[in-house]
């Protein structure tokens, strides 16, 4: 199947600094990618939809100035957590599909564990 | 908006036995797609099985099968001959029809399954 690579797998940063997480589709082009956040022992909550060449669409309650999303190419979306604080510590996961419809499965990155100290 | 509910936070099963995980959903859409994803301790999301709402036949994938009841908006997962490697979090997910929002998934709260030797 298709591969989505997410980097880094884990990161520790100091409070007040910014952290960038990359999501790459390695063998297909993705006009749309999705960013999820997962707290321990909880489900995946959609944060935003990343659209290539246009602004991301954020879910209600997600601060767009806090979580900057850039989808500059058909194979790369980035999530930047700006001025990170301990409450931003979480597991972040991206997903992408080669196309639309159920026959094009949603593939997930390995996830990024962010710890803000 | 769609909602997905998994009423069993945790379940356990003896190796080689059968277990059923429950999922209900709510939607006003007539055509949609349903999925079960597995998230092992590595936290990599893995597609287990998918079902297209317009298909009456229940999907099967080796030891995994679903009981899709469209009128009741129910979508349960049956795992036969459970194996130790089936130990994981299982998420039921709903996807809007294609062309709406790419392949955006709405996840249930998850069921933690432990297979005991």
Short mmCIF file of C-alpha atoms in Angstrom, two decimals:
data_model
loop_
_atom_site.label_atom_id
_atom_site.label_comp_id
_atom_site.label_asym_id
_atom_site.label_seq_id
_atom_site.Cartn_x
_atom_site.Cartn_y
_atom_site.Cartn_z
CA UNK A 1 0.00 0.00 0.00
CA UNK A 2 0.86 3.66 -0.14
CA UNK A 3 3.21 5.14 2.44
CA UNK A 4 2.83 8.26 4.53
CA UNK A 5 5.91 9.27 6.46
CA UNK A 6 5.74 11.56 9.47
CA UNK A 7 8.76 13.18 11.05
CA UNK A 8 9.91 13.43 13.76
CA UNK A 9 8.55 10.43 15.66
CA UNK A 10 9.03 12.23 18.92
CA UNK A 11 10.21 15.64 20.02
CA UNK A 12 10.81 17.39 23.31
CA UNK A 13 10.82 21.16 23.30
CA UNK A 14 10.93 23.96 25.80
CA UNK A 15 7.85 25.98 26.59
CA UNK A 16 7.56 29.01 24.34
CA UNK A 17 9.40 27.51 21.39
CA UNK A 18 7.92 26.32 18.09
CA UNK A 19 7.97 22.81 16.69
CA UNK A 20 7.43 21.71 13.09
CA UNK A 21 6.07 18.30 12.18
CA UNK A 22 6.27 17.03 8.61
CA UNK A 23 3.91 14.68 6.82
CA UNK A 24 4.99 13.29 3.47
CA UNK A 25 3.23 11.04 1.00
CA UNK A 26 6.13 9.02 -0.37
CA UNK A 27 4.64 7.35 -3.41
CA UNK A 28 1.52 9.29 -4.28
CA UNK A 29 0.27 12.84 -4.54
CA UNK A 30 -2.22 14.12 -2.01
CA UNK A 31 -4.22 17.28 -2.54
CA UNK A 32 -5.70 16.83 0.90
CA UNK A 33 -4.08 15.74 4.14
CA UNK A 34 -5.55 15.60 7.60
CA UNK A 35 -4.03 16.37 10.98
CA UNK A 36 -5.30 14.62 14.10
CA UNK A 37 -4.48 14.95 17.76
CA UNK A 38 -4.70 12.02 20.15
CA UNK A 39 -4.55 12.25 23.93
CA UNK A 40 -3.53 9.16 25.93
CA UNK A 41 -6.11 6.39 25.77
CA UNK A 42 -8.42 8.57 23.72
CA UNK A 43 -9.56 8.72 20.14
CA UNK A 44 -8.23 10.72 17.24
CA UNK A 45 -9.65 14.21 17.04
CA UNK A 46 -9.49 16.00 13.72
CA UNK A 47 -7.65 19.28 14.02
CA UNK A 48 -7.59 20.52 10.46
CA UNK A 49 -7.77 19.67 6.81
CA UNK A 50 -4.69 20.63 4.86
CA UNK A 51 -5.35 21.67 1.28
CA UNK A 52 -2.52 21.91 -1.25
CA UNK A 53 -2.09 25.45 -2.48
CA UNK A 54 -4.73 26.96 -0.24
CA UNK A 55 -5.48 27.69 3.37
CA UNK A 56 -6.15 24.89 5.79
CA UNK A 57 -9.61 24.33 7.19
CA UNK A 58 -9.60 24.16 10.97
CA UNK A 59 -12.08 22.38 13.17
CA UNK A 60 -14.01 24.34 15.73
CA UNK A 61 -11.96 25.09 18.78
CA UNK A 62 -8.58 24.67 17.09
CA UNK A 63 -6.52 27.85 17.09
CA UNK A 64 -5.24 28.45 13.58
CA UNK A 65 -2.57 30.86 14.81
CA UNK A 66 -1.38 28.26 17.28
CA UNK A 67 -1.29 25.34 14.87
CA UNK A 68 0.05 26.58 11.55
CA UNK A 69 -0.47 24.28 8.60
CA UNK A 70 1.33 24.59 5.30
CA UNK A 71 0.64 22.34 2.33
CA UNK A 72 3.03 23.76 -0.23
CA UNK A 73 3.32 20.69 -2.44
CA UNK A 74 1.32 17.62 -3.34
CA UNK A 75 3.52 15.44 -1.17
CA UNK A 76 4.21 17.53 1.91
CA UNK A 77 2.14 19.10 4.65
CA UNK A 78 3.63 20.61 7.78
CA UNK A 79 2.12 21.36 11.16
CA UNK A 80 3.90 23.96 13.27
CA UNK A 81 2.98 24.26 16.91
CA UNK A 82 3.86 27.84 17.76
CA UNK A 83 4.80 29.06 21.22
CA UNK A 84 4.26 25.58 22.58
CA UNK A 85 3.05 25.06 26.12
CA UNK A 86 2.80 21.91 28.25
CA UNK A 87 -0.90 21.55 27.40
CA UNK A 88 0.11 21.12 23.75
CA UNK A 89 1.87 17.90 24.68
CA UNK A 90 0.11 15.16 22.76
CA UNK A 91 0.35 12.63 19.96
CA UNK A 92 -0.16 14.14 16.51
CA UNK A 93 -1.04 12.01 13.48
CA UNK A 94 -1.43 12.89 9.82
CA UNK A 95 -3.25 11.00 7.10
CA UNK A 96 -3.53 11.22 3.34
CA UNK A 97 -5.18 9.42 0.46
CA UNK A 98 -4.11 8.97 -3.17
CA UNK A 99 -7.57 10.16 -4.21
CA UNK A 100 -11.14 10.28 -3.06
CA UNK A 101 -13.60 7.54 -2.38
CA UNK A 102 -13.42 4.42 -0.30
CA UNK A 103 -11.27 2.58 -2.82
CA UNK A 104 -8.46 4.96 -2.04
CA UNK A 105 -7.64 4.07 1.51
CA UNK A 106 -6.58 6.68 4.04
CA UNK A 107 -2.96 6.07 5.01
CA UNK A 108 -1.56 7.29 8.28
CA UNK A 109 1.82 8.55 9.32
CA UNK A 110 3.59 6.96 12.25
CA UNK A 111 2.61 9.83 14.50
CA UNK A 112 4.64 12.36 16.47
CA UNK A 113 4.79 12.42 20.23
CA UNK A 114 5.28 16.01 21.35
CA UNK A 115 6.36 16.77 24.88
CA UNK A 116 6.61 20.38 25.97
CA UNK A 117 8.61 20.97 29.13
CA UNK B 1 -22.49 16.24 11.65
CA UNK B 2 -21.70 12.61 12.04
CA UNK B 3 -21.08 10.90 15.35
CA UNK B 4 -19.57 7.50 16.03
CA UNK B 5 -20.03 5.72 19.36
CA UNK B 6 -18.17 2.74 20.72
CA UNK B 7 -19.80 1.68 23.96
CA UNK B 8 -17.12 -0.77 25.10
CA UNK B 9 -14.00 1.05 26.37
CA UNK B 10 -12.21 -2.21 27.13
CA UNK B 11 -12.65 -5.86 26.28
CA UNK B 12 -10.68 -9.02 26.72
CA UNK B 13 -10.79 -12.40 25.02
CA UNK B 14 -8.94 -15.66 25.33
CA UNK B 15 -6.63 -16.61 22.53
CA UNK B 16 -8.40 -18.58 19.77
CA UNK B 17 -11.83 -17.41 20.86
CA UNK B 18 -14.19 -14.99 19.13
CA UNK B 19 -14.95 -11.44 20.20
CA UNK B 20 -17.32 -8.78 18.88
CA UNK B 21 -16.73 -5.06 19.16
CA UNK B 22 -19.71 -2.74 18.91
CA UNK B 23 -20.10 0.50 17.01
CA UNK B 24 -23.08 2.73 16.34
CA UNK B 25 -23.18 5.90 14.32
CA UNK B 26 -25.50 8.71 13.45
CA UNK B 27 -25.75 10.38 10.08
CA UNK B 28 -28.27 11.88 7.72
CA UNK B 29 -26.31 10.68 4.70
CA UNK B 30 -27.69 7.79 2.66
CA UNK B 31 -24.37 6.78 1.19
CA UNK B 32 -21.21 6.61 3.22
CA UNK B 33 -18.35 4.34 4.24
CA UNK B 34 -17.48 2.67 7.51
CA UNK B 35 -14.14 1.39 8.69
CA UNK B 36 -12.48 -0.42 11.53
CA UNK B 37 -8.92 0.63 12.29
CA UNK B 38 -6.46 -1.05 14.60
CA UNK B 39 -3.90 0.89 16.61
CA UNK B 40 -1.34 -1.42 18.24
CA UNK B 41 1.11 -0.23 20.91
CA UNK B 42 3.30 1.21 18.15
CA UNK B 43 0.39 3.62 17.54
CA UNK B 44 0.51 3.10 13.78
CA UNK B 45 -3.03 3.14 12.43
CA UNK B 46 -3.84 0.04 10.39
CA UNK B 47 -6.97 -0.51 8.32
CA UNK B 48 -8.72 -3.72 9.35
CA UNK B 49 -11.84 -3.71 7.23
CA UNK B 50 -14.13 -1.38 5.31
CA UNK B 51 -17.82 -1.39 4.37
CA UNK B 52 -19.68 0.61 1.76
CA UNK B 53 -23.14 1.56 2.96
CA UNK B 54 -24.84 0.82 -0.32
CA UNK B 55 -23.62 -2.78 -0.20
CA UNK B 56 -25.86 -5.09 1.77
CA UNK B 57 -23.29 -7.85 1.97
CA UNK B 58 -21.16 -7.74 5.09
CA UNK B 59 -17.46 -7.28 4.47
CA UNK B 60 -14.99 -9.97 5.52
CA UNK B 61 -11.19 -10.02 5.67
CA UNK B 62 -9.80 -13.35 6.80
CA UNK B 63 -10.55 -13.58 10.54
CA UNK B 64 -12.31 -10.23 10.60
CA UNK B 65 -15.91 -9.68 9.61
CA UNK B 66 -18.55 -7.05 10.19
CA UNK B 67 -22.24 -7.07 10.94
CA UNK B 68 -23.58 -4.00 9.17
CA UNK B 69 -27.14 -3.06 10.06
CA UNK B 70 -27.90 0.11 8.10
CA UNK B 71 -31.36 0.74 9.49
CA UNK B 72 -30.09 0.39 13.03
CA UNK B 73 -26.92 2.35 12.18
CA UNK B 74 -24.84 -0.38 13.69
CA UNK B 75 -21.46 -1.65 12.53
CA UNK B 76 -19.89 -4.32 14.74
CA UNK B 77 -16.57 -6.07 14.21
CA UNK B 78 -16.14 -9.78 14.84
CA UNK B 79 -12.68 -11.19 15.33
CA UNK B 80 -12.51 -14.95 15.04
CA UNK B 81 -9.69 -17.16 16.32
CA UNK B 82 -8.23 -14.25 18.26
CA UNK B 83 -4.45 -14.00 18.28
CA UNK B 84 -2.09 -12.28 20.70
CA UNK B 85 -1.18 -9.85 17.93
CA UNK B 86 -4.77 -8.64 17.85
CA UNK B 87 -4.17 -6.84 21.14
CA UNK B 88 -4.68 -3.17 20.28
CA UNK B 89 -7.03 -0.22 20.30
CA UNK B 90 -9.77 -0.58 17.73
CA UNK B 91 -11.49 2.43 16.26
CA UNK B 92 -14.69 2.51 14.29
CA UNK B 93 -14.71 5.31 11.72
CA UNK B 94 -17.18 7.01 9.39
CA UNK B 95 -16.31 8.67 6.12
CA UNK B 96 -18.39 11.16 4.19
CA UNK B 97 -19.21 10.37 0.60
CA UNK B 98 -16.42 11.14 -1.84
CA UNK B 99 -16.11 14.60 -3.24
CA UNK B 100 -17.18 16.27 -0.03
CA UNK B 101 -14.10 16.57 2.13
CA UNK B 102 -11.59 14.22 0.63
CA UNK B 103 -11.29 11.16 2.81
CA UNK B 104 -11.96 12.76 6.18
CA UNK B 105 -12.70 10.23 8.91
CA UNK B 106 -14.77 10.65 12.06
CA UNK B 107 -13.62 8.24 14.74
CA UNK B 108 -15.38 6.58 17.62
CA UNK B 109 -13.88 6.66 21.09
CA UNK B 110 -12.13 3.36 20.67
CA UNK B 111 -12.18 -0.07 22.32
CA UNK B 112 -9.08 -1.44 23.95
CA UNK B 113 -8.89 -5.16 23.22
CA UNK B 114 -6.62 -7.48 25.12
CA UNK B 115 -6.11 -11.03 23.92
CA UNK B 116 -5.07 -13.29 26.77
CA UNK B 117 -2.94 -16.40 26.30
#
